Amino acid sequence: MKRMLADLHLHSTASDGKLKPSDVIRHAHESGLKAVSLTDHDTITGLKPARELAGELGLEFINGVELSTFMNGRECHILGYGFDDDNPNINKLFGSQLSQRRTRAEAMIHELNKLGMEITFDEVWAEAVNAPISRVHIARVLMNKGYCATQNEVFFRFLGNRGPAYVPFELVAADDGIEAIHEAGGVAVLAHPSNYYLYEDLKKLMDWGIDGFEYIHPSHNYTQQMKYFNHARNYDLLVTGGSDFHGYLNKDYNNLGMVAVDMQHFHHLCEFISVHSESTNAQLT
Ligand code: AMP
Ligand code: MN
Ligand code: MN
Ligand code: MN
């Protein structure tokens, strides 16, 4: 019997992906997936077109976002699902992440200029169109200008977390990010935890209300998958997963329809959200 799969981690041109939101949905549908979430970095501008096309194609869709947050001096990616995309607070948070990313891009471009690369903010801005500016957009400009051949080379030589032109940005604290997702009626899931977190960190995230762990991700080996699957089961939390797809032309991750989770996890996520939203509403009345 063919497995029914959900991909709950996808990127589009609304952030640093290569394909438009509607094209991501079209490809997801063609690859045989039954449910998806679009989880762009720090923005929800792709949700509406993605949701509309998914509805037309009969593909189940849930609102998503991948929030860049800060914890223990490091970046911590938190996936938000099922939130109200009109919620004013969460939109305010996306607005501040957007402007922080812009300031940080200017600083990284300055560092690249000092290293002798001729690259301007306007060029990067044009590459990003209306997306929150990512290192990926800067990388594309460097590649177009012939400074590097691949995105990996850009990260390896200049923009990786220890690279000479890397500048961190002022991110929302992880606990505040989780709270904002909850306040908008959604659930918060720790993205691709890999081996980045000690048990104390996971405990802290659970104290702050994290609702689940992304156990299926292209960067996870089988041991890591089982670690987070068992951890979630022990604490009665959710597990999710997906391909972290960024587009066919990008070597980043390219596993649409292959790295995904069984539909039961999608249904469990939806149930969890409806219970969570009811309790949020109950608190309001
Ligand atoms: P930013 O959100 O601006 O910090 O950029 C991070 C994005 O760059 C990630 O979401 C990935 O899409 C991409 N990325 C991160 N590390 C690498 C790497 N080593 N090689 C290529 N792309 C990367
Ligand atoms: Mn990305
Ligand atoms: Mn991530
Ligand atoms: Mn991602």
PDB file of C-alpha atoms and ligand atoms in Angstrom:
ATOM      1  CA  MET A   1       0.000   0.000   0.000  1.00  0.00           C
ATOM      2  CA  LYS A   2       1.287   3.473  -0.895  1.00  0.00           C
ATOM      3  CA  ARG A   3       2.091   5.583   2.165  1.00  0.00           C
ATOM      4  CA  MET A   4       0.117   8.814   2.578  1.00  0.00           C
ATOM      5  CA  LEU A   5       2.635  11.530   3.377  1.00  0.00           C
ATOM      6  CA  ALA A   6       2.752  15.074   4.730  1.00  0.00           C
ATOM      7  CA  ASP A   7       5.630  17.546   4.312  1.00  0.00           C
ATOM      8  CA  LEU A   8       5.530  20.126   7.094  1.00  0.00           C
ATOM      9  CA  HIS A   9       8.703  22.065   6.264  1.00  0.00           C
ATOM     10  CA  LEU A  10       8.848  23.938   2.937  1.00  0.00           C
ATOM     11  CA  HIS A  11      10.333  27.241   1.748  1.00  0.00           C
ATOM     12  CA  SER A  12       9.373  29.533  -1.139  1.00  0.00           C
ATOM     13  CA  THR A  13      10.430  32.881  -2.622  1.00  0.00           C
ATOM     14  CA  ALA A  14       8.546  34.484   0.270  1.00  0.00           C
ATOM     15  CA  SER A  15      11.819  33.780   2.153  1.00  0.00           C
ATOM     16  CA  ASP A  16      14.929  32.085   0.720  1.00  0.00           C
ATOM     17  CA  GLY A  17      13.387  29.399  -1.499  1.00  0.00           C
ATOM     18  CA  LYS A  18      13.664  29.339  -5.294  1.00  0.00           C
ATOM     19  CA  LEU A  19      10.041  28.663  -6.241  1.00  0.00           C
ATOM     20  CA  LYS A  20       6.959  30.860  -5.832  1.00  0.00           C
ATOM     21  CA  PRO A  21       4.544  29.691  -3.105  1.00  0.00           C
ATOM     22  CA  SER A  22       2.046  28.450  -5.702  1.00  0.00           C
ATOM     23  CA  ASP A  23       4.774  26.503  -7.537  1.00  0.00           C
ATOM     24  CA  VAL A  24       5.913  24.861  -4.287  1.00  0.00           C
ATOM     25  CA  ILE A  25       2.321  23.694  -3.778  1.00  0.00           C
ATOM     26  CA  ARG A  26       2.013  22.479  -7.370  1.00  0.00           C
ATOM     27  CA  HIS A  27       5.229  20.451  -7.098  1.00  0.00           C
ATOM     28  CA  ALA A  28       4.201  19.082  -3.691  1.00  0.00           C
ATOM     29  CA  HIS A  29       0.902  17.921  -5.174  1.00  0.00           C
ATOM     30  CA  GLU A  30       2.623  16.375  -8.201  1.00  0.00           C
ATOM     31  CA  SER A  31       5.049  14.546  -5.941  1.00  0.00           C
ATOM     32  CA  GLY A  32       2.091  12.736  -4.350  1.00  0.00           C
ATOM     33  CA  LEU A  33       2.038  14.468  -0.960  1.00  0.00           C
ATOM     34  CA  LYS A  34      -1.370  14.662   0.749  1.00  0.00           C
ATOM     35  CA  ALA A  35      -0.724  17.504   3.209  1.00  0.00           C
ATOM     36  CA  VAL A  36       1.747  20.365   3.458  1.00  0.00           C
ATOM     37  CA  SER A  37       2.716  23.417   5.429  1.00  0.00           C
ATOM     38  CA  LEU A  38       4.649  26.350   3.968  1.00  0.00           C
ATOM     39  CA  THR A  39       7.181  27.388   6.617  1.00  0.00           C
ATOM     40  CA  ASP A  40       9.095  30.370   5.299  1.00  0.00           C
ATOM     41  CA  HIS A  41      11.704  32.052   7.518  1.00  0.00           C
ATOM     42  CA  ASP A  42      10.165  34.845   9.630  1.00  0.00           C
ATOM     43  CA  THR A  43       7.376  35.661   7.180  1.00  0.00           C
ATOM     44  CA  ILE A  44       3.872  34.563   6.288  1.00  0.00           C
ATOM     45  CA  THR A  45       3.416  36.450   3.030  1.00  0.00           C
ATOM     46  CA  GLY A  46       3.368  33.189   1.046  1.00  0.00           C
ATOM     47  CA  LEU A  47       0.573  31.564   3.025  1.00  0.00           C
ATOM     48  CA  LYS A  48      -2.420  33.030   1.231  1.00  0.00           C
ATOM     49  CA  PRO A  49      -1.501  32.033  -2.362  1.00  0.00           C
ATOM     50  CA  ALA A  50      -0.240  28.653  -1.132  1.00  0.00           C
ATOM     51  CA  ARG A  51      -3.406  27.954   0.851  1.00  0.00           C
ATOM     52  CA  GLU A  52      -5.649  28.964  -2.062  1.00  0.00           C
ATOM     53  CA  LEU A  53      -3.957  26.685  -4.572  1.00  0.00           C
ATOM     54  CA  ALA A  54      -3.766  23.804  -2.079  1.00  0.00           C
ATOM     55  CA  GLY A  55      -7.540  24.171  -1.599  1.00  0.00           C
ATOM     56  CA  GLU A  56      -8.128  23.964  -5.358  1.00  0.00           C
ATOM     57  CA  LEU A  57      -5.918  20.879  -5.690  1.00  0.00           C
ATOM     58  CA  GLY A  58      -7.387  19.076  -2.677  1.00  0.00           C
ATOM     59  CA  LEU A  59      -4.054  19.139  -0.849  1.00  0.00           C
ATOM     60  CA  GLU A  60      -4.439  19.592   2.906  1.00  0.00           C
ATOM     61  CA  PHE A  61      -2.722  22.750   4.107  1.00  0.00           C
ATOM     62  CA  ILE A  62      -1.821  24.211   7.457  1.00  0.00           C
ATOM     63  CA  ASN A  63      -0.399  27.683   8.147  1.00  0.00           C
ATOM     64  CA  GLY A  64       3.282  27.567   9.011  1.00  0.00           C
ATOM     65  CA  VAL A  65       6.387  29.641   9.677  1.00  0.00           C
ATOM     66  CA  GLU A  66       9.999  28.966  10.693  1.00  0.00           C
ATOM     67  CA  LEU A  67      10.916  31.550  13.276  1.00  0.00           C
ATOM     68  CA  SER A  68      14.598  32.403  13.862  1.00  0.00           C
ATOM     69  CA  THR A  69      14.940  32.790  17.624  1.00  0.00           C
ATOM     70  CA  PHE A  70      17.779  33.118  20.107  1.00  0.00           C
ATOM     71  CA  MET A  71      18.679  30.701  22.881  1.00  0.00           C
ATOM     72  CA  ASN A  72      21.937  30.176  24.809  1.00  0.00           C
ATOM     73  CA  GLY A  73      23.835  32.541  22.542  1.00  0.00           C
ATOM     74  CA  ARG A  74      22.807  30.649  19.423  1.00  0.00           C
ATOM     75  CA  GLU A  75      20.118  30.596  16.768  1.00  0.00           C
ATOM     76  CA  CYS A  76      17.206  28.319  17.522  1.00  0.00           C
ATOM     77  CA  HIS A  77      14.678  27.633  14.755  1.00  0.00           C
ATOM     78  CA  ILE A  78      11.102  27.170  15.900  1.00  0.00           C
ATOM     79  CA  LEU A  79       8.323  26.068  13.577  1.00  0.00           C
ATOM     80  CA  GLY A  80       4.894  27.582  14.201  1.00  0.00           C
ATOM     81  CA  TYR A  81       1.791  25.789  12.904  1.00  0.00           C
ATOM     82  CA  GLY A  82      -1.917  26.534  12.712  1.00  0.00           C
ATOM     83  CA  PHE A  83      -1.731  30.124  14.015  1.00  0.00           C
ATOM     84  CA  ASP A  84      -4.080  32.886  12.906  1.00  0.00           C
ATOM     85  CA  ASP A  85      -2.168  34.772  10.225  1.00  0.00           C
ATOM     86  CA  ASP A  86      -4.146  37.953  10.984  1.00  0.00           C
ATOM     87  CA  ASN A  87      -3.057  38.001  14.623  1.00  0.00           C
ATOM     88  CA  PRO A  88      -1.590  41.499  15.269  1.00  0.00           C
ATOM     89  CA  ASN A  89       1.087  40.412  17.759  1.00  0.00           C
ATOM     90  CA  ILE A  90       2.635  37.745  15.602  1.00  0.00           C
ATOM     91  CA  ASN A  91       2.587  40.130  12.636  1.00  0.00           C
ATOM     92  CA  LYS A  92       4.386  42.718  14.737  1.00  0.00           C
ATOM     93  CA  LEU A  93       7.035  40.128  15.512  1.00  0.00           C
ATOM     94  CA  PHE A  94       7.491  39.336  11.794  1.00  0.00           C
ATOM     95  CA  GLY A  95       7.844  43.090  11.160  1.00  0.00           C
ATOM     96  CA  SER A  96      10.651  43.416  13.678  1.00  0.00           C
ATOM     97  CA  GLN A  97      12.455  40.300  12.378  1.00  0.00           C
ATOM     98  CA  LEU A  98      12.230  41.831   8.877  1.00  0.00           C
ATOM     99  CA  SER A  99      13.879  45.073   9.918  1.00  0.00           C
ATOM    100  CA  GLN A 100      16.546  43.261  11.987  1.00  0.00           C
ATOM    101  CA  ARG A 101      17.407  41.166   8.957  1.00  0.00           C
ATOM    102  CA  ARG A 102      17.757  44.297   6.847  1.00  0.00           C
ATOM    103  CA  THR A 103      20.143  45.933   9.331  1.00  0.00           C
ATOM    104  CA  ARG A 104      22.179  42.749   9.542  1.00  0.00           C
ATOM    105  CA  ALA A 105      22.369  42.429   5.737  1.00  0.00           C
ATOM    106  CA  GLU A 106      23.808  45.963   5.549  1.00  0.00           C
ATOM    107  CA  ALA A 107      26.459  44.977   8.110  1.00  0.00           C
ATOM    108  CA  MET A 108      27.382  41.762   6.262  1.00  0.00           C
ATOM    109  CA  ILE A 109      27.625  43.638   2.938  1.00  0.00           C
ATOM    110  CA  HIS A 110      29.956  46.115   4.658  1.00  0.00           C
ATOM    111  CA  GLU A 111      32.169  43.206   5.828  1.00  0.00           C
ATOM    112  CA  LEU A 112      32.202  41.736   2.306  1.00  0.00           C
ATOM    113  CA  ASN A 113      33.204  45.151   0.897  1.00  0.00           C
ATOM    114  CA  LYS A 114      36.095  45.261   3.368  1.00  0.00           C
ATOM    115  CA  LEU A 115      37.166  41.847   2.035  1.00  0.00           C
ATOM    116  CA  GLY A 116      37.300  43.361  -1.462  1.00  0.00           C
ATOM    117  CA  MET A 117      33.994  42.198  -2.899  1.00  0.00           C
ATOM    118  CA  GLU A 118      31.988  44.763  -4.798  1.00  0.00           C
ATOM    119  CA  ILE A 119      28.445  44.182  -3.747  1.00  0.00           C
ATOM    120  CA  THR A 120      25.754  46.712  -2.812  1.00  0.00           C
ATOM    121  CA  PHE A 121      22.685  46.646  -0.620  1.00  0.00           C
ATOM    122  CA  ASP A 122      20.499  47.533  -3.633  1.00  0.00           C
ATOM    123  CA  GLU A 123      21.653  44.417  -5.474  1.00  0.00           C
ATOM    124  CA  VAL A 124      20.780  42.227  -2.506  1.00  0.00           C
ATOM    125  CA  TRP A 125      17.480  44.029  -1.998  1.00  0.00           C
ATOM    126  CA  ALA A 126      16.582  43.349  -5.663  1.00  0.00           C
ATOM    127  CA  GLU A 127      17.446  39.665  -5.211  1.00  0.00           C
ATOM    128  CA  ALA A 128      15.266  39.343  -2.110  1.00  0.00           C
ATOM    129  CA  VAL A 129      12.297  41.130  -3.763  1.00  0.00           C
ATOM    130  CA  ASN A 130       9.993  41.467  -0.734  1.00  0.00           C
ATOM    131  CA  ALA A 131      11.398  38.607   1.329  1.00  0.00           C
ATOM    132  CA  PRO A 132      13.148  39.067   4.684  1.00  0.00           C
ATOM    133  CA  ILE A 133      16.794  39.343   3.591  1.00  0.00           C
ATOM    134  CA  SER A 134      18.707  36.123   4.113  1.00  0.00           C
ATOM    135  CA  ARG A 135      22.345  35.184   3.722  1.00  0.00           C
ATOM    136  CA  VAL A 136      21.055  33.147   0.771  1.00  0.00           C
ATOM    137  CA  HIS A 137      20.134  36.336  -1.132  1.00  0.00           C
ATOM    138  CA  ILE A 138      23.595  37.773  -0.513  1.00  0.00           C
ATOM    139  CA  ALA A 139      25.074  34.459  -1.651  1.00  0.00           C
ATOM    140  CA  ARG A 140      23.137  34.607  -4.922  1.00  0.00           C
ATOM    141  CA  VAL A 141      24.480  38.074  -5.703  1.00  0.00           C
ATOM    142  CA  LEU A 142      28.050  36.891  -4.980  1.00  0.00           C
ATOM    143  CA  MET A 143      27.503  33.931  -7.311  1.00  0.00           C
ATOM    144  CA  ASN A 144      25.995  36.112 -10.074  1.00  0.00           C
ATOM    145  CA  LYS A 145      29.064  38.339  -9.856  1.00  0.00           C
ATOM    146  CA  GLY A 146      31.405  35.375 -10.121  1.00  0.00           C
ATOM    147  CA  TYR A 147      32.919  35.640  -6.629  1.00  0.00           C
ATOM    148  CA  CYS A 148      31.815  32.099  -5.764  1.00  0.00           C
ATOM    149  CA  ALA A 149      30.526  29.143  -7.740  1.00  0.00           C
ATOM    150  CA  THR A 150      28.050  27.699  -5.270  1.00  0.00           C
ATOM    151  CA  GLN A 151      25.992  28.700  -2.238  1.00  0.00           C
ATOM    152  CA  ASN A 152      27.974  26.197  -0.167  1.00  0.00           C
ATOM    153  CA  GLU A 153      31.192  27.914  -1.176  1.00  0.00           C
ATOM    154  CA  VAL A 154      29.791  31.301  -0.062  1.00  0.00           C
ATOM    155  CA  PHE A 155      28.854  29.859   3.345  1.00  0.00           C
ATOM    156  CA  PHE A 156      32.120  27.964   3.685  1.00  0.00           C
ATOM    157  CA  ARG A 157      34.330  30.938   2.832  1.00  0.00           C
ATOM    158  CA  PHE A 158      32.396  34.004   4.011  1.00  0.00           C
ATOM    159  CA  LEU A 159      28.910  33.798   5.457  1.00  0.00           C
ATOM    160  CA  GLY A 160      28.812  30.599   7.513  1.00  0.00           C
ATOM    161  CA  ASN A 161      28.375  31.016  11.280  1.00  0.00           C
ATOM    162  CA  ARG A 162      32.131  31.310  11.768  1.00  0.00           C
ATOM    163  CA  GLY A 163      32.825  33.059   8.476  1.00  0.00           C
ATOM    164  CA  PRO A 164      34.656  36.418   8.265  1.00  0.00           C
ATOM    165  CA  ALA A 165      31.604  38.328   6.954  1.00  0.00           C
ATOM    166  CA  TYR A 166      29.039  36.712   9.236  1.00  0.00           C
ATOM    167  CA  VAL A 167      27.025  39.036  11.434  1.00  0.00           C
ATOM    168  CA  PRO A 168      24.386  37.670  13.825  1.00  0.00           C
ATOM    169  CA  PHE A 169      21.061  39.428  14.064  1.00  0.00           C
ATOM    170  CA  GLU A 170      18.903  40.582  16.950  1.00  0.00           C
ATOM    171  CA  LEU A 171      16.488  37.723  17.182  1.00  0.00           C
ATOM    172  CA  VAL A 172      13.439  37.255  19.321  1.00  0.00           C
ATOM    173  CA  ALA A 173      14.198  35.150  22.441  1.00  0.00           C
ATOM    174  CA  ALA A 174      13.014  31.539  22.076  1.00  0.00           C
ATOM    175  CA  ASP A 175      10.523  31.795  24.970  1.00  0.00           C
ATOM    176  CA  ASP A 176       8.990  34.974  23.507  1.00  0.00           C
ATOM    177  CA  GLY A 177       8.767  33.330  20.084  1.00  0.00           C
ATOM    178  CA  ILE A 178       6.922  30.330  21.541  1.00  0.00           C
ATOM    179  CA  GLU A 179       4.601  32.666  23.412  1.00  0.00           C
ATOM    180  CA  ALA A 180       3.809  34.681  20.266  1.00  0.00           C
ATOM    181  CA  ILE A 181       2.929  31.504  18.344  1.00  0.00           C
ATOM    182  CA  HIS A 182       0.685  30.318  21.201  1.00  0.00           C
ATOM    183  CA  GLU A 183      -0.955  33.682  21.551  1.00  0.00           C
ATOM    184  CA  ALA A 184      -1.881  33.512  17.849  1.00  0.00           C
ATOM    185  CA  GLY A 185      -3.555  30.133  18.458  1.00  0.00           C
ATOM    186  CA  GLY A 186      -0.750  28.002  17.028  1.00  0.00           C
ATOM    187  CA  VAL A 187       1.625  25.329  18.244  1.00  0.00           C
ATOM    188  CA  ALA A 188       5.427  25.599  18.442  1.00  0.00           C
ATOM    189  CA  VAL A 189       7.761  22.807  17.323  1.00  0.00           C
ATOM    190  CA  LEU A 190      11.551  22.734  17.658  1.00  0.00           C
ATOM    191  CA  ALA A 191      12.984  22.592  14.104  1.00  0.00           C
ATOM    192  CA  HIS A 192      15.779  20.116  13.169  1.00  0.00           C
ATOM    193  CA  PRO A 193      17.227  19.757  16.714  1.00  0.00           C
ATOM    194  CA  SER A 194      19.962  17.461  15.396  1.00  0.00           C
ATOM    195  CA  ASN A 195      22.687  17.347  18.106  1.00  0.00           C
ATOM    196  CA  TYR A 196      22.533  21.045  18.962  1.00  0.00           C
ATOM    197  CA  TYR A 197      20.648  20.734  22.246  1.00  0.00           C
ATOM    198  CA  LEU A 198      21.607  19.326  25.608  1.00  0.00           C
ATOM    199  CA  TYR A 199      18.911  17.697  27.684  1.00  0.00           C
ATOM    200  CA  GLU A 200      18.755  20.837  29.886  1.00  0.00           C
ATOM    201  CA  ASP A 201      17.991  22.907  26.779  1.00  0.00           C
ATOM    202  CA  LEU A 202      15.176  20.585  25.740  1.00  0.00           C
ATOM    203  CA  LYS A 203      13.840  20.764  29.300  1.00  0.00           C
ATOM    204  CA  LYS A 204      13.940  24.569  29.174  1.00  0.00           C
ATOM    205  CA  LEU A 205      12.090  24.614  25.852  1.00  0.00           C
ATOM    206  CA  MET A 206       9.466  22.289  27.326  1.00  0.00           C
ATOM    207  CA  ASP A 207       9.101  24.565  30.365  1.00  0.00           C
ATOM    208  CA  TRP A 208       8.494  27.414  27.925  1.00  0.00           C
ATOM    209  CA  GLY A 209       5.740  25.377  26.293  1.00  0.00           C
ATOM    210  CA  ILE A 210       7.308  23.834  23.188  1.00  0.00           C
ATOM    211  CA  ASP A 211       4.641  21.475  21.802  1.00  0.00           C
ATOM    212  CA  GLY A 212       6.760  19.104  19.764  1.00  0.00           C
ATOM    213  CA  PHE A 213       9.942  18.146  17.948  1.00  0.00           C
ATOM    214  CA  GLU A 214      10.740  17.881  14.264  1.00  0.00           C
ATOM    215  CA  TYR A 215      12.027  14.323  14.100  1.00  0.00           C
ATOM    216  CA  ILE A 216      12.146  13.791  10.329  1.00  0.00           C
ATOM    217  CA  HIS A 217      14.540  16.211   8.635  1.00  0.00           C
ATOM    218  CA  PRO A 218      17.172  15.654   5.913  1.00  0.00           C
ATOM    219  CA  SER A 219      19.940  16.512   8.384  1.00  0.00           C
ATOM    220  CA  HIS A 220      18.819  13.839  10.889  1.00  0.00           C
ATOM    221  CA  ASN A 221      20.268  10.353  10.939  1.00  0.00           C
ATOM    222  CA  TYR A 222      18.208   7.425  12.194  1.00  0.00           C
ATOM    223  CA  THR A 223      19.546   7.743  15.768  1.00  0.00           C
ATOM    224  CA  GLN A 224      18.507  11.399  15.894  1.00  0.00           C
ATOM    225  CA  GLN A 225      15.083  10.590  14.445  1.00  0.00           C
ATOM    226  CA  MET A 226      14.493   7.968  17.128  1.00  0.00           C
ATOM    227  CA  LYS A 227      15.878  10.191  19.887  1.00  0.00           C
ATOM    228  CA  TYR A 228      13.306  12.925  19.223  1.00  0.00           C
ATOM    229  CA  PHE A 229      10.514  10.490  18.455  1.00  0.00           C
ATOM    230  CA  ASN A 230      11.006   8.776  21.830  1.00  0.00           C
ATOM    231  CA  HIS A 231      11.538  12.037  23.639  1.00  0.00           C
ATOM    232  CA  ALA A 232       8.235  13.417  22.313  1.00  0.00           C
ATOM    233  CA  ARG A 233       6.432  10.193  23.199  1.00  0.00           C
ATOM    234  CA  ASN A 234       7.787  10.259  26.768  1.00  0.00           C
ATOM    235  CA  TYR A 235       6.431  13.759  27.298  1.00  0.00           C
ATOM    236  CA  ASP A 236       3.245  13.329  25.277  1.00  0.00           C
ATOM    237  CA  LEU A 237       4.333  15.911  22.712  1.00  0.00           C
ATOM    238  CA  LEU A 238       4.002  16.102  18.935  1.00  0.00           C
ATOM    239  CA  VAL A 239       6.421  14.942  16.281  1.00  0.00           C
ATOM    240  CA  THR A 240       6.575  16.556  12.848  1.00  0.00           C
ATOM    241  CA  GLY A 241       8.861  16.422   9.843  1.00  0.00           C
ATOM    242  CA  GLY A 242       9.537  17.519   6.331  1.00  0.00           C
ATOM    243  CA  SER A 243      12.046  18.092   3.582  1.00  0.00           C
ATOM    244  CA  ASP A 244      13.167  21.698   4.288  1.00  0.00           C
ATOM    245  CA  PHE A 245      12.773  22.089   0.538  1.00  0.00           C
ATOM    246  CA  HIS A 246      14.241  25.325  -0.886  1.00  0.00           C
ATOM    247  CA  GLY A 247      13.745  24.688  -4.619  1.00  0.00           C
ATOM    248  CA  TYR A 248      15.106  22.468  -7.331  1.00  0.00           C
ATOM    249  CA  LEU A 249      17.809  24.853  -8.438  1.00  0.00           C
ATOM    250  CA  ASN A 250      19.245  25.141  -4.980  1.00  0.00           C
ATOM    251  CA  LYS A 251      21.445  22.401  -3.573  1.00  0.00           C
ATOM    252  CA  ASP A 252      20.233  23.252  -0.064  1.00  0.00           C
ATOM    253  CA  TYR A 253      17.630  20.515   0.373  1.00  0.00           C
ATOM    254  CA  ASN A 254      15.893  18.909  -2.512  1.00  0.00           C
ATOM    255  CA  ASN A 255      13.825  16.009  -1.263  1.00  0.00           C
ATOM    256  CA  LEU A 256      10.258  16.951  -2.058  1.00  0.00           C
ATOM    257  CA  GLY A 257       7.921  13.974  -1.616  1.00  0.00           C
ATOM    258  CA  MET A 258      10.706  11.840  -0.100  1.00  0.00           C
ATOM    259  CA  VAL A 259      11.532  13.285   3.323  1.00  0.00           C
ATOM    260  CA  ALA A 260       8.082  13.458   4.884  1.00  0.00           C
ATOM    261  CA  VAL A 261       5.933  12.054   7.684  1.00  0.00           C
ATOM    262  CA  ASP A 262       2.898   9.780   7.767  1.00  0.00           C
ATOM    263  CA  MET A 263      -0.455  11.538   7.600  1.00  0.00           C
ATOM    264  CA  GLN A 264      -1.247  10.392  11.142  1.00  0.00           C
ATOM    265  CA  HIS A 265       1.275  12.979  12.388  1.00  0.00           C
ATOM    266  CA  PHE A 266      -0.473  15.686  10.380  1.00  0.00           C
ATOM    267  CA  HIS A 267      -3.848  14.670  11.829  1.00  0.00           C
ATOM    268  CA  HIS A 268      -2.390  14.592  15.326  1.00  0.00           C
ATOM    269  CA  LEU A 269      -0.989  18.099  14.791  1.00  0.00           C
ATOM    270  CA  CYS A 270      -4.408  19.379  13.646  1.00  0.00           C
ATOM    271  CA  GLU A 271      -6.129  17.843  16.695  1.00  0.00           C
ATOM    272  CA  PHE A 272      -3.508  19.323  19.007  1.00  0.00           C
ATOM    273  CA  ILE A 273      -4.091  22.771  17.463  1.00  0.00           C
ATOM    274  CA  SER A 274      -7.853  22.600  17.815  1.00  0.00           C
ATOM    275  CA  VAL A 275      -7.521  21.655  21.501  1.00  0.00           C
ATOM    276  CA  HIS A 276      -4.924  24.391  22.021  1.00  0.00           C
ATOM    277  CA  SER A 277      -7.055  27.049  20.289  1.00  0.00           C
ATOM    278  CA  GLU A 278     -10.089  26.071  22.362  1.00  0.00           C
ATOM    279  CA  SER A 279      -8.115  26.524  25.567  1.00  0.00           C
ATOM    280  CA  THR A 280      -6.808  29.887  24.275  1.00  0.00           C
ATOM    281  CA  ASN A 281     -10.397  30.965  23.572  1.00  0.00           C
ATOM    282  CA  ALA A 282     -11.530  29.664  26.958  1.00  0.00           C
ATOM    283  CA  GLN A 283      -8.910  31.828  28.656  1.00  0.00           C
ATOM    284  CA  LEU A 284     -10.207  34.854  26.809  1.00  0.00           C
ATOM    285  CA  THR A 285     -13.818  34.428  27.910  1.00  0.00           C
TER     286      THR A 285
HETATM  287  P1  AMP B   1      19.820  33.378   7.455  1.00  0.00           P
HETATM  288  O1  AMP B   1      18.377  33.036   7.751  1.00  0.00           O
HETATM  289  O2  AMP B   1      19.967  34.670   6.758  1.00  0.00           O
HETATM  290  O3  AMP B   1      20.700  33.251   8.661  1.00  0.00           O
HETATM  291  O4  AMP B   1      20.335  32.290   6.404  1.00  0.00           O
HETATM  292  C1  AMP B   1      20.258  30.925   6.710  1.00  0.00           C
HETATM  293  C2  AMP B   1      19.825  30.123   5.481  1.00  0.00           C
HETATM  294  O5  AMP B   1      20.958  29.847   4.689  1.00  0.00           O
HETATM  295  C3  AMP B   1      19.269  28.754   5.879  1.00  0.00           C
HETATM  296  O6  AMP B   1      17.877  28.829   6.069  1.00  0.00           O
HETATM  297  C4  AMP B   1      19.621  27.894   4.692  1.00  0.00           C
HETATM  298  O7  AMP B   1      18.627  28.028   3.696  1.00  0.00           O
HETATM  299  C5  AMP B   1      20.921  28.509   4.171  1.00  0.00           C
HETATM  300  N1  AMP B   1      22.155  27.874   4.687  1.00  0.00           N
HETATM  301  C6  AMP B   1      22.541  27.769   5.961  1.00  0.00           C
HETATM  302  N2  AMP B   1      23.746  27.170   6.063  1.00  0.00           N
HETATM  303  C7  AMP B   1      24.144  26.901   4.800  1.00  0.00           C
HETATM  304  C8  AMP B   1      25.305  26.291   4.229  1.00  0.00           C
HETATM  305  N3  AMP B   1      26.306  25.861   4.999  1.00  0.00           N
HETATM  306  N4  AMP B   1      25.357  26.162   2.897  1.00  0.00           N
HETATM  307  C9  AMP B   1      24.354  26.606   2.125  1.00  0.00           C
HETATM  308  N5  AMP B   1      23.244  27.190   2.589  1.00  0.00           N
HETATM  309  C10 AMP B   1      23.129  27.342   3.910  1.00  0.00           C
HETATM  310 MN    MN B   2      16.618  28.660   4.425  1.00  0.00          MN
HETATM  311 MN    MN B   3      16.104  25.963   9.912  1.00  0.00          MN
HETATM  312 MN    MN B   4      13.857  25.504   7.011  1.00  0.00          MN
END
